[in-house]
PDB file of C-alpha atoms in Angstrom:
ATOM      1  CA  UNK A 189       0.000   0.000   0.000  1.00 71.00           C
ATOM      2  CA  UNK A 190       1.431   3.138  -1.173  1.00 77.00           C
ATOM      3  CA  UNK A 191       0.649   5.889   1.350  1.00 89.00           C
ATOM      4  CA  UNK A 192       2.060   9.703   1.313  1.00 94.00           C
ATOM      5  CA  UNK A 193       2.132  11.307   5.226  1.00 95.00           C
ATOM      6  CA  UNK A 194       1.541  14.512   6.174  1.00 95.00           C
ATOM      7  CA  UNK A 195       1.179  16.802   9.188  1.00 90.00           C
ATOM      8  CA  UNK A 196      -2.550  17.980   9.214  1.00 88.00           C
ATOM      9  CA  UNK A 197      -1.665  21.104  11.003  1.00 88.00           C
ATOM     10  CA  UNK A 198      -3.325  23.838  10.821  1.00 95.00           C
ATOM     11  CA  UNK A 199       0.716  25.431  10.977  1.00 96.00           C
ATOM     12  CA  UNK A 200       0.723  28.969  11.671  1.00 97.00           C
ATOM     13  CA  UNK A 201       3.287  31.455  10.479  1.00 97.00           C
ATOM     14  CA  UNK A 202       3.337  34.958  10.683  1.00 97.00           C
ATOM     15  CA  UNK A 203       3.568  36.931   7.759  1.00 97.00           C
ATOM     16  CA  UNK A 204       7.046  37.525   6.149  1.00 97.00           C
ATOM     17  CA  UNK A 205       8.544  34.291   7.815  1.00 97.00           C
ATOM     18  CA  UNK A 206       9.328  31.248   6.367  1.00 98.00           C
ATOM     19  CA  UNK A 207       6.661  28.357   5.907  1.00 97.00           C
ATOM     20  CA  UNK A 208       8.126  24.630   5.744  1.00 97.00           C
ATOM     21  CA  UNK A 209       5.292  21.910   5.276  1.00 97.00           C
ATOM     22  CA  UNK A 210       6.925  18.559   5.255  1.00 97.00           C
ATOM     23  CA  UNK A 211       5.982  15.057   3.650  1.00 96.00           C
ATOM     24  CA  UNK A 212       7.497  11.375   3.766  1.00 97.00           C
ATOM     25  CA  UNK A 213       6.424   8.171   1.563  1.00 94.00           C
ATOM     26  CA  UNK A 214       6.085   4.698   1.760  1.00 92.00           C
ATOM     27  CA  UNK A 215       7.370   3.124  -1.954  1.00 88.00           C
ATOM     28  CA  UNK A 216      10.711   3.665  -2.497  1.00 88.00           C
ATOM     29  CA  UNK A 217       9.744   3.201  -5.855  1.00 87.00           C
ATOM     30  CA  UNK A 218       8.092   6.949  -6.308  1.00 89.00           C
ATOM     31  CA  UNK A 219      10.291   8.706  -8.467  1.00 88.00           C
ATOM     32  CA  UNK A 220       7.800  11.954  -8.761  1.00 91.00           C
ATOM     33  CA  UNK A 221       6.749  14.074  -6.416  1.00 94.00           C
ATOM     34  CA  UNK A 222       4.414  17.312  -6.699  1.00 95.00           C
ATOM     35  CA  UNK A 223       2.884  19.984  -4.334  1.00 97.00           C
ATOM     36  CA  UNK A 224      -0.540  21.327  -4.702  1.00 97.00           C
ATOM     37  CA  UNK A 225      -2.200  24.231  -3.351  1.00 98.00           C
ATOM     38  CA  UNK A 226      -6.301  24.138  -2.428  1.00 97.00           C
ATOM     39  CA  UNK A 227      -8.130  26.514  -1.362  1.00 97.00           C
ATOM     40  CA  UNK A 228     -11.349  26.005   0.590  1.00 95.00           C
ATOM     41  CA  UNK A 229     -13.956  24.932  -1.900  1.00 94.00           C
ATOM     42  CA  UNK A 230     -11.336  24.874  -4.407  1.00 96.00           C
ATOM     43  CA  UNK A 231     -10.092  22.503  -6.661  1.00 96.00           C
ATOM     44  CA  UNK A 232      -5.836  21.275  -6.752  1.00 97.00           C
ATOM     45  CA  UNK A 233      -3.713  23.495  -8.382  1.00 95.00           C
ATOM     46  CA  UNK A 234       0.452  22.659  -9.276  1.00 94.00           C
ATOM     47  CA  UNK A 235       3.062  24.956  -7.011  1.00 95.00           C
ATOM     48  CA  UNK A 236       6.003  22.269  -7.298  1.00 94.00           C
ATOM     49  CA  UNK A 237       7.316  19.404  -8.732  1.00 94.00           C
ATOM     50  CA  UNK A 238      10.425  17.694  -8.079  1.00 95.00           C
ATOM     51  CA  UNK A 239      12.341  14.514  -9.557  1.00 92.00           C
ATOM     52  CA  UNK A 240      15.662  14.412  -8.206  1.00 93.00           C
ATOM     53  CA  UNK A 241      17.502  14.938  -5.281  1.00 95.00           C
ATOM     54  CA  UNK A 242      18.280  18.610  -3.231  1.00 96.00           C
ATOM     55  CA  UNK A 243      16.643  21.560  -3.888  1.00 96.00           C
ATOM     56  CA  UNK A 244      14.289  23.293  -6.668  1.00 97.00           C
ATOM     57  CA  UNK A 245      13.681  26.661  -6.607  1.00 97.00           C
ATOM     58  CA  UNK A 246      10.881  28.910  -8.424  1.00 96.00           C
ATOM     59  CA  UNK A 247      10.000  32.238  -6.873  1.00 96.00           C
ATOM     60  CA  UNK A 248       9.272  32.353  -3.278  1.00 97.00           C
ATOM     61  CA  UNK A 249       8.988  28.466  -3.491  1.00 98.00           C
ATOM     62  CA  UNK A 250      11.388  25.563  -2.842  1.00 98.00           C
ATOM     63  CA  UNK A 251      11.300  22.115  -3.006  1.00 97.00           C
ATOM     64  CA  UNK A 252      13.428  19.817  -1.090  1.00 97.00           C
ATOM     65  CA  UNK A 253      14.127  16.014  -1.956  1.00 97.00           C
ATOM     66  CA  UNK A 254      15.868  13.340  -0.297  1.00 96.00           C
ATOM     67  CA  UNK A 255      15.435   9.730  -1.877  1.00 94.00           C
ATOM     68  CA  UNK A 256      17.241   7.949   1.233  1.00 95.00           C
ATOM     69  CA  UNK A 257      14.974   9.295   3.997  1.00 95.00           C
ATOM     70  CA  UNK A 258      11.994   9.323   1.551  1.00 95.00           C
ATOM     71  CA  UNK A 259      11.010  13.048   2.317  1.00 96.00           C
ATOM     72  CA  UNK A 260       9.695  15.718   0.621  1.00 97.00           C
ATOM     73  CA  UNK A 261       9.481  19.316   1.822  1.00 97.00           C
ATOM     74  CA  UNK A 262       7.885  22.497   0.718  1.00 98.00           C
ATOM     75  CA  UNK A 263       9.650  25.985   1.918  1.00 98.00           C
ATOM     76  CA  UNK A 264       7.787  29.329   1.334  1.00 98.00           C
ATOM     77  CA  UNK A 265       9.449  32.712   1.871  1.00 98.00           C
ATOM     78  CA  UNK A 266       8.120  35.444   2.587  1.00 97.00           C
ATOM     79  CA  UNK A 267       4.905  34.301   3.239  1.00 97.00           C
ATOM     80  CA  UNK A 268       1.586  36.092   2.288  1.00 97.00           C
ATOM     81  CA  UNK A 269      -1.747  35.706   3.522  1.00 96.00           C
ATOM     82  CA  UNK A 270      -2.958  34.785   0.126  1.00 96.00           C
ATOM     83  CA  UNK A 271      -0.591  31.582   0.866  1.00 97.00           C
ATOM     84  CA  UNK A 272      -3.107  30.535   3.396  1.00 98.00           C
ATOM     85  CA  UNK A 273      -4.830  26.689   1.947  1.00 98.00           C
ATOM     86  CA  UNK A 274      -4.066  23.496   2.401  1.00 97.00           C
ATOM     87  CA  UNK A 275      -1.151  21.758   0.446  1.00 98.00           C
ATOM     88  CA  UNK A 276      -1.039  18.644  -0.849  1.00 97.00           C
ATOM     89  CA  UNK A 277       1.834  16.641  -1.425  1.00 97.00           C
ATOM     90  CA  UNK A 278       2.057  13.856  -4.173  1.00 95.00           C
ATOM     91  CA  UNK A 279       4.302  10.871  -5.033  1.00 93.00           C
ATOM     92  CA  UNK A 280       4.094   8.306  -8.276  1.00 87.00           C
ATOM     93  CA  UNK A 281       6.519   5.633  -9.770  1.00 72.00           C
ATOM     94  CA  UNK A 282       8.294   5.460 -12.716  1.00 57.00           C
ATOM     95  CA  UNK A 283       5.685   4.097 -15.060  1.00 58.00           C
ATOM     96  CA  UNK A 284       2.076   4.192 -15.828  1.00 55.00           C
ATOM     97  CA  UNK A 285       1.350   4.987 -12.564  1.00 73.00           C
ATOM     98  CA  UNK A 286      -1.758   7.664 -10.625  1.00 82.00           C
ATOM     99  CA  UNK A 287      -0.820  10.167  -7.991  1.00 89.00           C
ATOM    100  CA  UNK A 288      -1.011   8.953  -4.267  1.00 91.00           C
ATOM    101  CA  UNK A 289      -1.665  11.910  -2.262  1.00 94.00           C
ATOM    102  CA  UNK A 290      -1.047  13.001   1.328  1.00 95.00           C
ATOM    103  CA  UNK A 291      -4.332  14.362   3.562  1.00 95.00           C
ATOM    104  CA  UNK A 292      -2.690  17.978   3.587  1.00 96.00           C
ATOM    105  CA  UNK A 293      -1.080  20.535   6.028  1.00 96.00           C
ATOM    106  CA  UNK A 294      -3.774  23.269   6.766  1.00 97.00           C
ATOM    107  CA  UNK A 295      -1.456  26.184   5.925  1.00 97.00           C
ATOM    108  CA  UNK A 296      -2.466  29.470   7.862  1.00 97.00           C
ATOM    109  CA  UNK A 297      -0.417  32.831   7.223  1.00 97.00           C
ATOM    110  CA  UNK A 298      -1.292  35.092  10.442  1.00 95.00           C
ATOM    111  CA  UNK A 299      -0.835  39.092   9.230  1.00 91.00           C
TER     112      UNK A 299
ATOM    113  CA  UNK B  75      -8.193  27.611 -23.601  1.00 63.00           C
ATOM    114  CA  UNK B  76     -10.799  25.737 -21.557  1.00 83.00           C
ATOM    115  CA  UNK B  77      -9.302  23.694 -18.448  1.00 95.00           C
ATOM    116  CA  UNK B  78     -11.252  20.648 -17.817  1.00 97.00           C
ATOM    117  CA  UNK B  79     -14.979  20.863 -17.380  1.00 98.00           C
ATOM    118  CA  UNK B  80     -17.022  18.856 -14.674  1.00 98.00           C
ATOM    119  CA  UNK B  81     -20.909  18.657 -14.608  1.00 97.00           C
ATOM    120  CA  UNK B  82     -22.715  18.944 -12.746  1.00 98.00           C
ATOM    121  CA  UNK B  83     -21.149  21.312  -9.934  1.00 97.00           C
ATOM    122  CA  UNK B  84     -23.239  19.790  -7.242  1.00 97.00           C
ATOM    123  CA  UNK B  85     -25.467  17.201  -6.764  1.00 97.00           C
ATOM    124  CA  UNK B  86     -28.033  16.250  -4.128  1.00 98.00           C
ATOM    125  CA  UNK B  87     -29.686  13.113  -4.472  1.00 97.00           C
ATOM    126  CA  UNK B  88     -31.164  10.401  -2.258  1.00 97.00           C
ATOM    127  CA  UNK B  89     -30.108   6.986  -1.239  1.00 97.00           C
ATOM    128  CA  UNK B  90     -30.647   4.498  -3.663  1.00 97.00           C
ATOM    129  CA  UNK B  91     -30.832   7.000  -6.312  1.00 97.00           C
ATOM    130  CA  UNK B  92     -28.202   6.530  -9.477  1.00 97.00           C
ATOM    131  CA  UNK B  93     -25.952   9.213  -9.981  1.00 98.00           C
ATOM    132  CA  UNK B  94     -23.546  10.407 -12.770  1.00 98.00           C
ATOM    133  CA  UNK B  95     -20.781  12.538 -13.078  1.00 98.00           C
ATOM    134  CA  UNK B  96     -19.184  14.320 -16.337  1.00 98.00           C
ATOM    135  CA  UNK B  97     -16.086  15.246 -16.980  1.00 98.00           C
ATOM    136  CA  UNK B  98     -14.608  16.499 -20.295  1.00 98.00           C
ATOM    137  CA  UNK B  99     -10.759  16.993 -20.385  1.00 97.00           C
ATOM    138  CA  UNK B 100      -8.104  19.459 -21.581  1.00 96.00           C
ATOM    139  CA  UNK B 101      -8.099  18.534 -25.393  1.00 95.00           C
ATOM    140  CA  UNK B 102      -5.162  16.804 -26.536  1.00 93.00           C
ATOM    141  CA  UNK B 103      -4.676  14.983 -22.730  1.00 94.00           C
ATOM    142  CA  UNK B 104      -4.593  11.402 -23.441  1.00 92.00           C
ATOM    143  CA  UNK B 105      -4.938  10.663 -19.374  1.00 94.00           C
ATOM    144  CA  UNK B 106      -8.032  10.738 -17.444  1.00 95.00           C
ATOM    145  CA  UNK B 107      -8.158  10.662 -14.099  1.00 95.00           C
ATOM    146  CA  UNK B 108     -11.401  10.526 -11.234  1.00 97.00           C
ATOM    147  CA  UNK B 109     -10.388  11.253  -7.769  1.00 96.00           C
ATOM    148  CA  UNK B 110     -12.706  11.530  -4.794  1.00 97.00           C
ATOM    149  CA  UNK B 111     -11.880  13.625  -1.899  1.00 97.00           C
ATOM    150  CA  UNK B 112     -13.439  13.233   1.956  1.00 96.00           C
ATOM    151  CA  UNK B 113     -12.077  14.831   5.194  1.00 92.00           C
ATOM    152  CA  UNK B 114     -11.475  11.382   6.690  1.00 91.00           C
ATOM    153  CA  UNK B 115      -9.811   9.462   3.814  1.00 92.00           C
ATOM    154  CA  UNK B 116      -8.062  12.818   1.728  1.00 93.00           C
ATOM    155  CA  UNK B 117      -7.982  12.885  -2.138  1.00 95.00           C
ATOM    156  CA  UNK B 118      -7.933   8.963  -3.188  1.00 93.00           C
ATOM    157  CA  UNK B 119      -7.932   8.066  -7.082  1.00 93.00           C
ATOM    158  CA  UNK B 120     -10.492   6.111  -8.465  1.00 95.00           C
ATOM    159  CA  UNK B 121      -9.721   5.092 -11.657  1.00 95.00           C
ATOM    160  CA  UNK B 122      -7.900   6.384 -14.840  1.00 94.00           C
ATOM    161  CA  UNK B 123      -7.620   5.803 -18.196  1.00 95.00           C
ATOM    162  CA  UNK B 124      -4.992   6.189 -21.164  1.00 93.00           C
ATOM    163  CA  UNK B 125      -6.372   6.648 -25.226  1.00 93.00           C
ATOM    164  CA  UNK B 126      -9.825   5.894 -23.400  1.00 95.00           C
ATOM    165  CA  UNK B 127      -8.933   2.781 -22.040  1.00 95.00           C
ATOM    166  CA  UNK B 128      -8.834   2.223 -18.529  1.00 95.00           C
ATOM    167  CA  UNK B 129      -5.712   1.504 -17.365  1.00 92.00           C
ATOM    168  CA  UNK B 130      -6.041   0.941 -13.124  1.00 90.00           C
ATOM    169  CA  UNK B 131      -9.324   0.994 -11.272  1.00 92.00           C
ATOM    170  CA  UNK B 132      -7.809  -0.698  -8.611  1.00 89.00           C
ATOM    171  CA  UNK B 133      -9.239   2.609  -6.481  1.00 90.00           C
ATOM    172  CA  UNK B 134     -12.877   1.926  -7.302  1.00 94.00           C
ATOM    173  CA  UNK B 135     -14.241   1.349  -3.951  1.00 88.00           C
ATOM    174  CA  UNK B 136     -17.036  -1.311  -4.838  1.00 86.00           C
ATOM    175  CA  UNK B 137     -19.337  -2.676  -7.978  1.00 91.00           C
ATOM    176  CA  UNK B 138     -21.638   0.118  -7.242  1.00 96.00           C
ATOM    177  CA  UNK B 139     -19.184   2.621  -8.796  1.00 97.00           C
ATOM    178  CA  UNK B 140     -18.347   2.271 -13.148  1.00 97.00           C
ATOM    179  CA  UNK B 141     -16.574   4.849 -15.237  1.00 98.00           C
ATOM    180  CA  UNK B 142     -17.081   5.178 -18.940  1.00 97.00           C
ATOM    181  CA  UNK B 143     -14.648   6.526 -21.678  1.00 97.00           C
ATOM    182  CA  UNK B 144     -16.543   6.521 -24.722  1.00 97.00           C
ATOM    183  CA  UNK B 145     -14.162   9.288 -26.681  1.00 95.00           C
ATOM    184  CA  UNK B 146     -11.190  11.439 -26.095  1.00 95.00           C
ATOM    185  CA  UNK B 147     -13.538  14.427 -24.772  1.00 95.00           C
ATOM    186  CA  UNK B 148     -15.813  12.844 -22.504  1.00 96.00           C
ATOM    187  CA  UNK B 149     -15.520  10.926 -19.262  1.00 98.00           C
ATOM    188  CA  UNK B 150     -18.497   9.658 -16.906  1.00 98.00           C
ATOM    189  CA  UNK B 151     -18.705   8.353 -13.127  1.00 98.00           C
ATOM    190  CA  UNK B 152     -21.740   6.179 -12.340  1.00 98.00           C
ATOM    191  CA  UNK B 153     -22.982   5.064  -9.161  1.00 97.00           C
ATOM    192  CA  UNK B 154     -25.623   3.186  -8.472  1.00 97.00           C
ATOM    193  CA  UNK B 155     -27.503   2.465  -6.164  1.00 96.00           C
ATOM    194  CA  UNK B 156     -25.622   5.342  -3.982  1.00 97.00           C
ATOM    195  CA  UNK B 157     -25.625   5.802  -0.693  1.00 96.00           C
ATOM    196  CA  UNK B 158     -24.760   8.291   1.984  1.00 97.00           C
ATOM    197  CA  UNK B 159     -21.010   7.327   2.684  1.00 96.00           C
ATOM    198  CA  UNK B 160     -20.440   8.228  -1.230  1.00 97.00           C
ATOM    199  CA  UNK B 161     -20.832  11.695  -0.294  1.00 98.00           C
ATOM    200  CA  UNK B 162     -17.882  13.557  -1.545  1.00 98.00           C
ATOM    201  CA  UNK B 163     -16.068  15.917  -3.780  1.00 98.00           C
ATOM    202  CA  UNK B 164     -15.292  13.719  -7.341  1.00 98.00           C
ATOM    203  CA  UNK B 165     -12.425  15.675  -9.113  1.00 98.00           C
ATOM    204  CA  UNK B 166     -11.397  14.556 -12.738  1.00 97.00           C
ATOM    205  CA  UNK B 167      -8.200  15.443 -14.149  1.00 96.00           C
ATOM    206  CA  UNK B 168      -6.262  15.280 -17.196  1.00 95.00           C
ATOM    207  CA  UNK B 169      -2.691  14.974 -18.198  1.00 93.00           C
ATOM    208  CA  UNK B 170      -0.636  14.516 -21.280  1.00 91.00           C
ATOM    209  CA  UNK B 171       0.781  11.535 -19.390  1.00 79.00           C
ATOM    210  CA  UNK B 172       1.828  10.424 -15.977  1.00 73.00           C
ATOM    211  CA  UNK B 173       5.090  10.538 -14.597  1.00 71.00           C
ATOM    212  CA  UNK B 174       6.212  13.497 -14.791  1.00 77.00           C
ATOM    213  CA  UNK B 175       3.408  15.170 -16.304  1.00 83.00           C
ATOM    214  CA  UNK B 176       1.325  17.484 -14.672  1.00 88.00           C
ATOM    215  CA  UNK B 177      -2.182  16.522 -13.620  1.00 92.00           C
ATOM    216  CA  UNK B 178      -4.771  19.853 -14.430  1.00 94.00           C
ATOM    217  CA  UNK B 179      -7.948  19.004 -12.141  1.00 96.00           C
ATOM    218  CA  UNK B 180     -11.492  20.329 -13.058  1.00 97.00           C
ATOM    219  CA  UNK B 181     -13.805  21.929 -10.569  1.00 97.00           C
ATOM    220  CA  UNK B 182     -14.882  19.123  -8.573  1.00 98.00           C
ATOM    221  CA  UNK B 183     -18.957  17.689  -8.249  1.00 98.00           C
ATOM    222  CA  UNK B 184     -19.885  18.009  -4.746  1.00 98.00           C
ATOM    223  CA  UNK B 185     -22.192  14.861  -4.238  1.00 98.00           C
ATOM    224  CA  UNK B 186     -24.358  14.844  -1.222  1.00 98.00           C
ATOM    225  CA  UNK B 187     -26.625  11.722  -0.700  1.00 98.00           C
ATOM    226  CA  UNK B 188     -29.329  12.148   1.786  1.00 97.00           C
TER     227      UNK B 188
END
C-alpha cells in the first residue's frame, strides 16, 4: 500500500517568515513528487514538482528532496496571507502509474 | 483555452438513487483521471484511463461505482444504487501523461446523498 504522510496542522506562520510543510512516503519506488495548493472549496492546483535529489527553486517556493529518507518538503518565503490553503503533497513511480496523495497541512499565514 | 470541465457542480440526491458525473478533459490529454476527496480518507484516485482505455481501477471502492470513456472528450462516473457514505467531492483530471506530467484538475462535483 502506497501511502504519502503529512502533518494535518493547521501550521501557523506569521507573515514575512518562512513556511516549511513537510511530507514522507512509503514506496521507495516513487520517483515523482508534486505539491498542490487548495483553497477552501477549491479545486488542486500545481506549485512544485520535483524529480531528483536537493533543492528546486521557483520564486518564493522551494522544493526539497531526499530519496534515502523518503522526504519531501515544501519551503515558502516570505509568506503572504494569500498563501493561506491546504497543500497537498504527491508521489508516483516510474511508469504508468496515478498520484497517491497526502491528507494535507492546513497552511495558515497570520498578518 | 478551456481547463477541464465537470458537470454537474453539485449534486443532491437520495439513497438508492443513481448518480452520474461528467467530466470532459483538456483537449489533446490522453490521461483521465477521477479522484474523490473526503475529510477522513483525503484525495484517493479512483480510476484512470490512457487513449480511453482504462488503465487501473484498482481505487474503485465497490461494484456500485463504473466509469465510462466513450471518446477522447468525454468521461463519466456512475454510481448506483448510492448511498450516503459516497458523499464527496469527485475531481477529474487530465494529463498529457503520468510521470512526470502534470495533472490539471477540473472543478470538482460536490455529491451529497441524503
Amino acid at each position: 500500500q502506497k501511502e504519502v504522510e503529512q502533518n494535518s496542522g493547521p501550521l501557523s506562520v506569521p507573515e514575512g517568515a518562512i513556511a516549511s510543510l513537510n511530507c514522507t512516503y512509503s514506496d521507495r519506488g516513487s520517483q515523482s513528487f508534486f505539491w498542490y495548493r487548495q483553497y477552501s472549496g477549491k479545486s488542486p492546483e500545481l506549485i512544485m514538482s520535483i524529480y531528483s535529489n536537493g533543492d528546486k527553486e521557483d520564486g518564493r517556493f522551494t522544493a526539497q528532496l531526499n530519496k534515502a529518507s523518503q522526504y519531501v518538503s515544501l519551503l515558502i518565503r516570505d509568506s503572504q496571507p494569500s498563501d493561506s490553503a491546504t497543500y497537498l503533497c504527491a508521489a508516483t513511480g516510474g511508469g504508468a502509474d496515478g498520484l497517491t496523495f497526502g491528507k494535507g497541512t492546513h497552511l495558515i499565514i497570520q498578518p | 483555452d478551456a481547463g477541464v470541465i465537470q458537470s454537474p457542480r453539485h449534486e443532491v440526491t437520495e439513497m438508492g438513487q443513481e448518480v452520474t458525473l461528467r467530466c470532459k478533459p483538456i483537449s489533446g490529454h490522453d490521461y483521465l483521471f477521477w479522484y474523490r476527496q473526503t475529510m477522513m480518507r483525503g484525495l484517493e484516485l479512483l480510476i484512470y484511463f490512457n487513449n480511453n482505455v482504462p488503465i487501473d481501477d484498482s481505487g474503485m471502492p465497490e461494484d456500485r461505482f463504473s466509469a465510462k470513456m466513450p471518446n477522447a472528450s468525454f468521461s463519466t462516473l456512475k454510481i448506483q444504487p448510492s448511498e450516503p457514505r459516497d458523499s464527496a467531492v469527485y475531481f477529474c483530471a487530465s494529463s498529457l501523461g503520468t510521470g512526470k506530467e502534470t495533472q490539471y484538475f477540473g472543478p470538482g462535483t460536490r455529491l451529497l446523498v441524503l
